[in-house]
Tab-separated table of C-alpha atoms and ligand atoms in Angstrom:
chain	number	residue	atom	x	y	z
A	8	UNK	CA	-16.314	-10.731	-27.158
A	9	UNK	CA	-19.174	-10.359	-24.490
A	10	UNK	CA	-22.156	-8.624	-24.793
A	11	UNK	CA	-21.946	-4.761	-24.153
A	12	UNK	CA	-21.021	-3.802	-20.641
A	13	UNK	CA	-24.171	-3.532	-18.610
A	14	UNK	CA	-22.461	-1.537	-15.850
A	15	UNK	CA	-21.448	1.465	-17.818
A	16	UNK	CA	-24.082	1.700	-20.457
A	17	UNK	CA	-22.892	5.164	-21.402
A	18	UNK	CA	-19.203	4.174	-21.593
A	19	UNK	CA	-20.222	1.215	-23.831
A	20	UNK	CA	-22.326	3.269	-26.238
A	21	UNK	CA	-19.226	5.819	-26.500
A	22	UNK	CA	-16.238	3.841	-26.615
A	23	UNK	CA	-17.155	0.033	-26.400
A	24	UNK	CA	-13.587	-0.881	-26.935
A	25	UNK	CA	-12.513	0.772	-23.495
A	26	UNK	CA	-15.856	-0.624	-22.000
A	27	UNK	CA	-14.720	-4.114	-23.143
A	28	UNK	CA	-11.300	-3.452	-21.431
A	29	UNK	CA	-13.149	-2.233	-18.288
A	30	UNK	CA	-15.428	-5.265	-18.433
A	31	UNK	CA	-12.396	-7.649	-18.821
A	32	UNK	CA	-10.423	-5.985	-16.073
A	33	UNK	CA	-13.529	-6.929	-13.829
A	34	UNK	CA	-13.669	-10.498	-15.013
A	35	UNK	CA	-9.976	-10.740	-14.276
A	36	UNK	CA	-10.565	-9.216	-10.666
A	37	UNK	CA	-13.609	-11.431	-9.973
A	38	UNK	CA	-12.039	-14.561	-11.114
A	39	UNK	CA	-8.520	-14.405	-9.989
A	40	UNK	CA	-7.095	-14.744	-6.234
A	41	UNK	CA	-5.264	-11.409	-5.733
A	42	UNK	CA	-2.608	-11.815	-3.243
A	43	UNK	CA	-0.738	-8.430	-3.941
A	44	UNK	CA	-0.558	-6.625	-0.690
A	45	UNK	CA	-0.917	-3.313	-1.523
A	46	UNK	CA	-4.327	-4.007	-3.642
A	47	UNK	CA	-7.684	-4.242	-2.342
A	48	UNK	CA	-11.224	-4.167	-3.445
A	49	UNK	CA	-12.909	-0.909	-2.974
A	50	UNK	CA	-16.691	-0.861	-1.795
A	51	UNK	CA	-19.420	-0.076	-4.511
A	52	UNK	CA	-19.914	3.463	-2.693
A	53	UNK	CA	-16.149	4.248	-2.944
A	54	UNK	CA	-16.412	3.678	-6.514
A	55	UNK	CA	-19.571	5.631	-6.933
A	56	UNK	CA	-17.942	8.310	-5.077
A	57	UNK	CA	-14.659	8.488	-7.344
A	58	UNK	CA	-17.034	8.696	-10.564
A	59	UNK	CA	-18.697	11.982	-9.455
A	60	UNK	CA	-19.139	15.161	-11.248
A	61	UNK	CA	-16.977	16.503	-8.396
A	62	UNK	CA	-14.073	16.045	-10.794
A	63	UNK	CA	-15.135	19.030	-12.748
A	64	UNK	CA	-14.306	21.430	-10.163
A	65	UNK	CA	-10.911	23.244	-9.686
A	66	UNK	CA	-10.360	24.097	-6.229
A	67	UNK	CA	-6.747	25.147	-5.695
A	68	UNK	CA	-6.226	25.944	-2.126
A	69	UNK	CA	-8.020	24.730	0.822
A	70	UNK	CA	-11.710	24.929	2.221
A	71	UNK	CA	-12.282	28.675	2.915
A	72	UNK	CA	-9.340	30.004	1.037
A	73	UNK	CA	-9.508	28.863	-2.686
A	74	UNK	CA	-8.140	30.609	-5.936
A	75	UNK	CA	-11.597	29.559	-7.700
A	76	UNK	CA	-15.124	30.592	-6.711
A	77	UNK	CA	-17.967	28.162	-6.568
A	78	UNK	CA	-16.595	26.119	-3.792
A	79	UNK	CA	-19.901	26.216	-1.809
A	80	UNK	CA	-19.818	22.297	-1.935
A	81	UNK	CA	-16.350	21.396	-2.613
A	82	UNK	CA	-15.403	23.116	0.585
A	83	UNK	CA	-17.839	20.672	2.482
A	84	UNK	CA	-16.516	17.453	0.959
A	85	UNK	CA	-12.864	18.356	1.762
A	86	UNK	CA	-13.615	19.264	5.427
A	87	UNK	CA	-15.616	16.286	5.734
A	88	UNK	CA	-12.827	13.940	4.724
A	89	UNK	CA	-9.942	15.832	6.788
A	90	UNK	CA	-12.267	15.729	9.778
A	91	UNK	CA	-13.189	12.158	9.394
A	92	UNK	CA	-9.306	11.613	8.942
A	93	UNK	CA	-8.561	13.587	12.131
A	94	UNK	CA	-11.150	11.479	14.121
A	95	UNK	CA	-10.469	8.099	12.720
A	96	UNK	CA	-6.575	8.286	13.418
A	97	UNK	CA	-6.934	10.613	16.169
A	98	UNK	CA	-4.515	13.140	14.743
A	99	UNK	CA	-4.512	17.064	15.035
A	100	UNK	CA	-3.856	17.491	11.378
A	101	UNK	CA	-5.091	16.003	8.243
A	102	UNK	CA	-3.985	17.025	4.619
A	103	UNK	CA	-6.191	15.049	2.062
A	104	UNK	CA	-4.944	16.394	-1.183
A	105	UNK	CA	-1.661	14.301	-2.181
A	106	UNK	CA	-2.347	12.684	-5.221
A	107	UNK	CA	-0.779	9.432	-4.322
A	108	UNK	CA	2.016	8.086	-1.722
A	109	UNK	CA	4.986	9.418	-3.755
A	110	UNK	CA	3.864	12.981	-4.035
A	111	UNK	CA	2.870	12.881	-0.329
A	112	UNK	CA	6.400	12.159	0.504
A	113	UNK	CA	8.291	14.330	-1.663
A	114	UNK	CA	5.800	17.083	0.260
A	115	UNK	CA	7.308	16.135	3.371
A	116	UNK	CA	10.893	16.897	2.087
A	117	UNK	CA	9.498	20.049	0.738
A	118	UNK	CA	8.301	20.802	4.094
A	119	UNK	CA	11.505	20.436	6.047
A	120	UNK	CA	14.472	19.826	4.096
A	121	UNK	CA	16.652	21.819	1.672
A	122	UNK	CA	18.231	20.075	-1.484
A	123	UNK	CA	21.299	18.213	-0.285
A	124	UNK	CA	19.983	17.691	3.523
A	125	UNK	CA	20.324	14.258	4.899
A	126	UNK	CA	17.514	11.728	5.020
A	127	UNK	CA	17.508	8.352	6.577
A	128	UNK	CA	15.170	5.625	5.358
A	129	UNK	CA	14.986	2.098	4.825
A	130	UNK	CA	16.690	0.721	2.005
A	131	UNK	CA	14.449	-0.517	-1.067
A	132	UNK	CA	15.792	-3.883	-1.621
A	133	UNK	CA	15.577	-4.654	2.351
A	134	UNK	CA	11.925	-3.710	2.413
A	135	UNK	CA	11.857	0.267	2.132
A	136	UNK	CA	10.226	2.482	-0.538
A	137	UNK	CA	11.773	4.571	-3.303
A	138	UNK	CA	10.659	7.821	-1.726
A	139	UNK	CA	12.612	6.959	1.493
A	140	UNK	CA	15.784	8.451	-0.139
A	141	UNK	CA	16.497	5.564	-2.471
A	142	UNK	CA	19.104	6.539	-5.428
A	143	UNK	CA	17.105	6.459	-8.410
A	144	UNK	CA	14.272	8.375	-7.061
A	145	UNK	CA	14.431	12.330	-6.716
A	146	UNK	CA	14.388	11.795	-3.021
A	147	UNK	CA	17.763	9.861	-3.425
A	148	UNK	CA	19.175	12.363	-5.896
A	149	UNK	CA	18.121	15.835	-4.631
A	150	UNK	CA	18.786	14.811	-1.054
A	151	UNK	CA	21.470	12.617	0.565
A	152	UNK	CA	20.083	9.255	1.191
A	153	UNK	CA	21.355	7.201	4.059
A	154	UNK	CA	19.912	3.741	4.322
A	155	UNK	CA	19.160	1.213	6.993
A	156	UNK	CA	18.045	-2.338	6.557
A	157	UNK	CA	17.066	-5.661	8.531
A	158	UNK	CA	19.234	-7.883	10.547
A	159	UNK	CA	20.543	-10.962	8.444
A	160	UNK	CA	19.860	-13.318	11.622
A	161	UNK	CA	16.141	-11.866	12.436
A	162	UNK	CA	15.040	-10.395	9.191
A	163	UNK	CA	13.701	-7.448	11.162
A	164	UNK	CA	14.591	-4.043	11.168
A	165	UNK	CA	18.356	-3.289	12.538
A	166	UNK	CA	17.252	-0.451	15.282
A	167	UNK	CA	20.708	-0.550	16.372
A	168	UNK	CA	21.858	0.288	12.778
A	169	UNK	CA	19.341	3.163	12.755
A	170	UNK	CA	20.353	4.721	15.724
A	171	UNK	CA	24.131	4.493	14.789
A	172	UNK	CA	23.542	5.816	11.170
A	173	UNK	CA	21.537	8.657	12.896
A	174	UNK	CA	24.293	9.414	15.481
A	175	UNK	CA	26.706	9.644	12.662
A	176	UNK	CA	24.753	11.188	9.629
A	177	UNK	CA	22.527	13.653	11.646
A	178	UNK	CA	19.588	13.104	9.284
A	179	UNK	CA	16.954	15.943	9.327
A	180	UNK	CA	14.092	13.364	8.524
A	181	UNK	CA	13.790	9.638	9.297
A	182	UNK	CA	11.501	7.351	7.724
A	183	UNK	CA	9.985	4.315	9.258
A	184	UNK	CA	7.895	2.011	7.357
A	185	UNK	CA	8.084	0.423	4.177
A	186	UNK	CA	6.643	-1.749	1.284
A	187	UNK	CA	8.050	-5.269	2.381
A	188	UNK	CA	7.989	-5.338	5.969
A	189	UNK	CA	6.217	-7.939	7.471
A	190	UNK	CA	6.715	-7.041	11.015
A	191	UNK	CA	5.491	-4.620	13.420
A	192	UNK	CA	6.725	-1.334	13.238
A	193	UNK	CA	8.303	-0.022	16.618
A	194	UNK	CA	7.300	3.649	16.353
A	195	UNK	CA	8.446	4.465	20.018
A	196	UNK	CA	11.750	3.173	19.275
A	197	UNK	CA	12.268	5.143	16.093
A	198	UNK	CA	10.490	8.481	17.815
A	199	UNK	CA	13.549	7.849	20.604
A	200	UNK	CA	16.169	8.001	18.145
A	201	UNK	CA	14.721	10.843	16.299
A	202	UNK	CA	14.490	12.983	19.203
A	203	UNK	CA	18.061	11.873	19.917
A	204	UNK	CA	19.490	13.405	16.741
A	205	UNK	CA	16.737	16.337	16.293
A	206	UNK	CA	15.082	14.820	13.115
A	207	UNK	CA	11.414	14.817	12.210
A	208	UNK	CA	9.948	11.300	12.267
A	209	UNK	CA	7.900	10.286	9.357
A	210	UNK	CA	5.926	7.156	9.613
A	211	UNK	CA	5.063	5.821	6.395
A	212	UNK	CA	1.845	3.518	7.159
A	213	UNK	CA	0.876	3.334	3.657
A	214	UNK	CA	0.649	-0.577	3.754
A	215	UNK	CA	-0.849	-0.779	7.057
A	216	UNK	CA	-2.990	2.399	7.494
A	217	UNK	CA	-6.131	0.248	7.435
A	218	UNK	CA	-4.494	-2.095	10.246
A	219	UNK	CA	-3.758	1.197	12.372
A	220	UNK	CA	-7.482	2.140	11.610
A	221	UNK	CA	-8.956	-1.172	12.487
A	222	UNK	CA	-6.839	-1.599	15.577
A	223	UNK	CA	-4.742	-4.519	14.132
A	224	UNK	CA	-1.404	-2.661	14.321
A	225	UNK	CA	-0.049	-0.105	16.542
A	226	UNK	CA	-0.654	3.578	16.187
A	227	UNK	CA	2.509	5.991	15.214
A	228	UNK	CA	0.230	8.829	16.755
A	229	UNK	CA	2.097	10.514	19.668
A	230	UNK	CA	5.310	9.022	18.093
A	231	UNK	CA	5.946	10.613	14.873
A	232	UNK	CA	5.591	13.826	13.844
A	233	UNK	CA	4.132	13.327	10.240
A	234	UNK	CA	2.084	10.387	9.181
A	235	UNK	CA	2.141	9.717	5.781
A	236	UNK	CA	-0.242	7.122	3.716
A	237	UNK	CA	-1.911	6.153	0.532
A	238	UNK	CA	-5.571	5.432	0.772
A	239	UNK	CA	-5.793	2.450	-1.615
A	240	UNK	CA	-4.194	-0.340	0.313
A	241	UNK	CA	-5.450	-1.748	3.517
A	242	UNK	CA	-7.282	1.150	4.217
A	243	UNK	CA	-9.583	0.298	1.040
A	244	UNK	CA	-10.226	3.722	-0.205
A	245	UNK	CA	-9.596	5.434	-3.703
A	246	UNK	CA	-6.103	5.732	-5.254
A	247	UNK	CA	-4.956	8.545	-3.201
A	248	UNK	CA	-2.909	10.018	-0.076
A	249	UNK	CA	-2.953	12.011	2.980
A	250	UNK	CA	-0.302	13.484	5.405
A	251	UNK	CA	-1.059	14.001	8.968
A	252	UNK	CA	0.576	15.745	11.593
A	253	UNK	CA	0.519	17.307	14.881
A	254	UNK	CA	-0.688	21.067	14.791
A	255	UNK	CA	3.056	22.137	15.067
A	256	UNK	CA	3.724	21.015	11.336
A	257	UNK	CA	0.286	21.629	9.962
A	258	UNK	CA	1.015	24.839	8.192
A	259	UNK	CA	4.234	23.381	6.460
A	260	UNK	CA	2.538	20.346	5.287
A	261	UNK	CA	-0.197	22.274	3.962
A	262	UNK	CA	2.097	24.849	2.098
A	263	UNK	CA	4.248	21.958	0.833
A	264	UNK	CA	1.143	20.124	-0.673
A	265	UNK	CA	-0.094	23.392	-2.242
A	266	UNK	CA	1.406	25.380	-3.426
A	267	UNK	CA	4.656	23.906	-2.868
A	268	UNK	CA	3.994	20.756	-4.876
A	269	UNK	CA	0.419	20.278	-6.502
A	270	UNK	CA	-2.451	22.226	-8.106
A	271	UNK	CA	-5.795	21.482	-7.930
A	272	UNK	CA	-6.894	18.701	-5.447
A	273	UNK	CA	-8.927	15.645	-7.223
A	274	UNK	CA	-12.019	16.300	-5.419
A	275	UNK	CA	-13.809	13.391	-6.631
A	276	UNK	CA	-10.770	11.339	-4.987
A	277	UNK	CA	-11.381	13.391	-1.696
A	278	UNK	CA	-15.084	12.498	-1.791
A	279	UNK	CA	-14.207	8.655	-1.999
A	280	UNK	CA	-11.710	9.042	0.707
A	281	UNK	CA	-14.281	10.745	2.901
A	282	UNK	CA	-16.375	7.628	2.134
A	283	UNK	CA	-13.579	4.978	2.725
A	284	UNK	CA	-12.703	6.678	6.359
A	285	UNK	CA	-16.598	6.441	7.384
A	286	UNK	CA	-16.527	2.911	6.149
A	287	UNK	CA	-12.954	2.296	8.118
A	288	UNK	CA	-14.559	3.621	11.493
A	289	UNK	CA	-17.241	1.118	11.902
A	290	UNK	CA	-16.937	-2.410	13.346
A	291	UNK	CA	-17.248	-4.367	10.412
A	292	UNK	CA	-13.866	-2.714	9.380
A	293	UNK	CA	-12.271	-3.613	12.896
A	294	UNK	CA	-13.339	-7.471	11.872
A	295	UNK	CA	-11.832	-6.865	8.372
A	296	UNK	CA	-8.252	-5.670	9.667
A	297	UNK	CA	-8.208	-8.466	12.222
A	298	UNK	CA	-9.121	-11.087	9.699
A	299	UNK	CA	-6.579	-9.778	7.192
A	300	UNK	CA	-3.594	-10.288	10.194
A	301	UNK	CA	-5.307	-13.423	10.831
A	302	UNK	CA	-5.401	-14.868	7.233
A	303	UNK	CA	-1.759	-13.691	6.775
A	304	UNK	CA	-0.666	-15.419	9.900
A	305	UNK	CA	-2.332	-18.771	8.954
A	306	UNK	CA	-1.042	-18.521	5.239
A	307	UNK	CA	2.545	-18.053	6.222
A	308	UNK	CA	2.142	-20.989	8.528
A	309	UNK	CA	0.792	-23.200	5.874
A	310	UNK	CA	3.444	-21.913	3.549
A	311	UNK	CA	6.281	-22.567	6.136
A	312	UNK	CA	4.983	-26.147	6.556
A	313	UNK	CA	5.498	-26.684	2.966
A	314	UNK	CA	9.053	-25.826	3.083
A	315	UNK	CA	8.721	-22.098	2.243
A	316	UNK	CA	11.275	-19.637	3.918
A	317	UNK	CA	9.481	-16.553	5.137
A	318	UNK	CA	11.541	-13.689	5.672
A	319	UNK	CA	11.633	-12.872	9.670
A	320	UNK	CA	10.188	-16.228	9.632
A	321	UNK	CA	6.518	-15.035	9.428
A	322	UNK	CA	4.151	-11.969	9.586
A	323	UNK	CA	2.683	-9.495	12.175
A	324	UNK	CA	0.470	-7.992	9.464
A	325	UNK	CA	-0.772	-8.356	6.166
A	326	UNK	CA	2.058	-9.525	4.139
A	327	UNK	CA	4.548	-12.315	3.769
A	328	UNK	CA	7.797	-12.107	1.942
A	329	UNK	CA	9.194	-15.303	0.430
A	330	UNK	CA	12.413	-16.395	-0.326
A	331	UNK	CA	12.311	-18.895	-3.068
A	332	UNK	CA	15.894	-19.843	-3.185
A	333	UNK	CA	15.365	-23.139	-1.262
A	334	UNK	CA	12.571	-24.075	-3.582
A	335	UNK	CA	15.286	-23.700	-6.610
A	336	UNK	CA	13.188	-21.126	-8.361
A	337	UNK	CA	13.333	-17.582	-8.803
A	338	UNK	CA	10.746	-14.871	-8.006
A	339	UNK	CA	10.104	-13.912	-11.507
A	340	UNK	CA	9.216	-17.408	-13.173
A	341	UNK	CA	7.332	-18.312	-10.141
A	342	UNK	CA	5.400	-15.076	-10.037
A	343	UNK	CA	4.713	-15.503	-13.748
A	344	UNK	CA	3.582	-19.115	-13.420
A	345	UNK	CA	1.123	-18.119	-10.476
A	346	UNK	CA	-0.270	-15.437	-12.320
A	347	UNK	CA	-1.193	-17.701	-15.226
A	348	UNK	CA	-2.710	-20.130	-12.396
A	349	UNK	CA	-4.913	-17.236	-11.396
A	350	UNK	CA	-2.914	-16.155	-8.294
A	351	UNK	CA	-1.591	-13.008	-8.813
A	352	UNK	CA	1.547	-11.995	-6.694
A	353	UNK	CA	4.780	-9.621	-7.265
A	354	UNK	CA	8.143	-10.845	-7.433
A	355	UNK	CA	10.353	-9.170	-5.031
A	356	UNK	CA	13.810	-8.573	-3.503
A	357	UNK	CA	14.574	-10.313	-0.466
A	358	UNK	CA	16.991	-8.755	2.279
A	359	UNK	CA	20.701	-9.572	1.110
A	360	UNK	CA	19.272	-10.898	-2.190
A	361	UNK	CA	22.114	-11.745	-4.596
A	362	UNK	CA	19.881	-11.164	-7.513
A	363	UNK	CA	18.713	-8.154	-9.363
A	364	UNK	CA	15.544	-6.142	-8.419
A	365	UNK	CA	13.898	-6.962	-12.144
A	366	UNK	CA	14.579	-10.890	-11.649
A	367	UNK	CA	14.932	-11.278	-7.817
A	368	UNK	CA	14.791	-14.391	-5.310
A	369	UNK	CA	11.384	-13.786	-3.735
A	370	UNK	CA	7.682	-13.065	-4.269
A	371	UNK	CA	5.700	-10.755	-1.767
A	372	UNK	CA	2.121	-11.929	-1.042
A	373	UNK	CA	-0.690	-10.554	0.834
A	374	UNK	CA	-4.186	-10.912	2.158
A	375	UNK	CA	-6.024	-7.616	1.974
A	376	UNK	CA	-7.909	-8.395	-1.201
A	377	UNK	CA	-9.051	-12.157	-0.280
A	378	UNK	CA	-10.042	-10.736	2.926
A	379	UNK	CA	-12.156	-8.134	1.456
A	380	UNK	CA	-13.975	-10.930	-0.295
A	381	UNK	CA	-14.656	-12.604	2.571
A	382	UNK	CA	-12.491	-15.809	2.132
A	383	UNK	CA	-12.143	-17.465	5.680
A	384	UNK	CA	-9.081	-18.304	7.433
A	385	UNK	CA	-9.897	-22.389	6.649
A	386	UNK	CA	-9.293	-21.467	3.097
A	387	UNK	CA	-5.435	-20.427	3.766
A	388	UNK	CA	-4.339	-24.309	3.697
A	389	UNK	CA	-5.858	-24.501	0.162
A	390	UNK	CA	-4.192	-21.258	-1.137
A	391	UNK	CA	-0.691	-22.581	0.186
A	392	UNK	CA	-1.323	-25.967	-1.502
A	393	UNK	CA	-1.816	-24.163	-4.698
A	394	UNK	CA	1.231	-22.029	-4.501
A	395	UNK	CA	3.232	-24.816	-3.561
A	396	UNK	CA	1.994	-26.958	-6.474
A	397	UNK	CA	2.650	-24.131	-8.947
A	398	UNK	CA	6.106	-23.202	-7.424
A	399	UNK	CA	6.919	-27.010	-7.193
A	400	UNK	CA	5.877	-27.434	-11.179
A	401	UNK	CA	8.386	-24.361	-11.957
A	402	UNK	CA	11.154	-25.986	-10.278
A	403	UNK	CA	10.553	-29.300	-12.338
A	404	UNK	CA	10.046	-27.738	-15.934
A	405	UNK	CA	7.873	-26.003	-18.551
A	406	UNK	CA	5.405	-29.014	-19.326
A	407	UNK	CA	5.013	-29.855	-15.742
A	408	UNK	CA	4.133	-26.202	-14.941
A	409	UNK	CA	1.781	-25.814	-17.812
A	410	UNK	CA	-0.283	-28.796	-16.680
A	411	UNK	CA	-0.568	-27.594	-13.044
A	412	UNK	CA	-1.303	-23.951	-13.854
A	413	UNK	CA	-4.288	-25.140	-15.959
A	414	UNK	CA	-5.658	-27.234	-13.105
A	415	UNK	CA	-4.968	-24.758	-10.421
A	416	UNK	CA	-6.665	-22.027	-12.348
A	417	UNK	CA	-9.847	-23.757	-12.619
A	418	UNK	CA	-9.739	-24.901	-8.824
A	419	UNK	CA	-8.977	-21.115	-7.880
A	420	UNK	CA	-11.948	-19.836	-10.210
A	421	UNK	CA	-14.256	-21.999	-8.312
A	422	UNK	CA	-13.152	-20.602	-4.974
A	423	UNK	CA	-13.388	-17.045	-5.997
A	424	UNK	CA	-17.149	-17.627	-7.611
A	425	UNK	CA	-17.973	-18.528	-4.095
A	426	UNK	CA	-16.528	-15.269	-2.767
A	427	UNK	CA	-17.858	-12.263	-4.766
A	428	UNK	CA	-15.916	-9.287	-4.865
A	429	UNK	CA	-16.975	-5.868	-3.355
A	430	UNK	CA	-17.527	-3.426	-6.121
A	431	UNK	CA	-18.009	-6.253	-8.836
A	432	UNK	CA	-20.999	-8.272	-7.529
A	433	UNK	CA	-23.876	-6.434	-9.206
B	509	DSN	N1	3.955	-0.007	-5.290
B	509	DSN	C1	3.641	0.033	-3.576
B	509	DSN	C2	3.468	-1.365	-3.445
B	509	DSN	O1	3.291	-2.080	-4.049
B	509	DSN	O2	3.896	-1.678	-2.178
B	509	DSN	C3	4.307	0.817	-2.840
B	509	DSN	O3	4.315	2.399	-3.321
């Protein structure tokens, strides 16, 4: 056990057990190379905003139209966050109340569909999200989910299939975007298909919102009717979400979020979103967004040079999807060995995966977290070498793996010590 937690004295006094766990998580996040593409490190300012007394207040409704009194300050906080979202993304309307990505997407269904209506989205094992109409999700059981995928030969979204399915199935809602899509999303092409069939186009930019805000990925604004995003991935804010839209759909979206789906918004999160949006509007954030992509491209090239098979052959954004079949290793044992070596990734299906989602063929990695620490592009060769050593050892056997894991873990900790993490370096 280390000494009482120095950063959270009140927590340590009241609940030393929990304070110890928080300290352990801080050390873990400081010492490891975090490569999960949907994770990041928020700034100290975002952390502070999300731990404020704003969380004590109920404020069902919207600024100026609440069901509780005492909103003199909260209204200003929510207006600030929504104004900043509108300005940063160049949208006509922003709702900053959704609790996270899945409730945000569910609100979109509530705004535009009736149970049983058809939604067209990317299939989960091809890189989509549960809430894009996948069967085990409420969105796939309350609505009629039709799913598109990627082409076998290119690993890229099959836009011919999207159009064919749209014409045949006449969805009311089309989702573009996903959770394991390493390539640029062609928003104009999706918009053309949606217009052809009279569907509402939703761009789920949860993964790439920070890249869009920082100018490192094309924007869906002007193409999508609704833009859904979480705020905690590349955007580097607190765990939350936003729905943005044209003025035409503003009322439908707002009514769906509250009172349709949610109760009181989490005001401390709204405040932290406002802070993150302010950070994302500065020049440093544009450099961060460009660096995220440069690091991912460099890491992809280094891995490909070591014989790793990248789905779609590379990346345009922050993530790499790697099929380990050719390495003679499945995704899960590779991810678990990498974790023991201090390299945190997630196992993931690859398109047309013959294996099951809980034991798939691939791993998914991304560069937002290491970029937020300032790890430079010149270090990507070293990162690829570590991944190669650990995965290579897993292919050989247990003794080899444990020996390699120990060595790599020490080397990773050394690199991480040189690049302190935001929010942890105090
Ligand atoms: N769980 C998120 C991800 O890791 O991509 C998506 O919701």
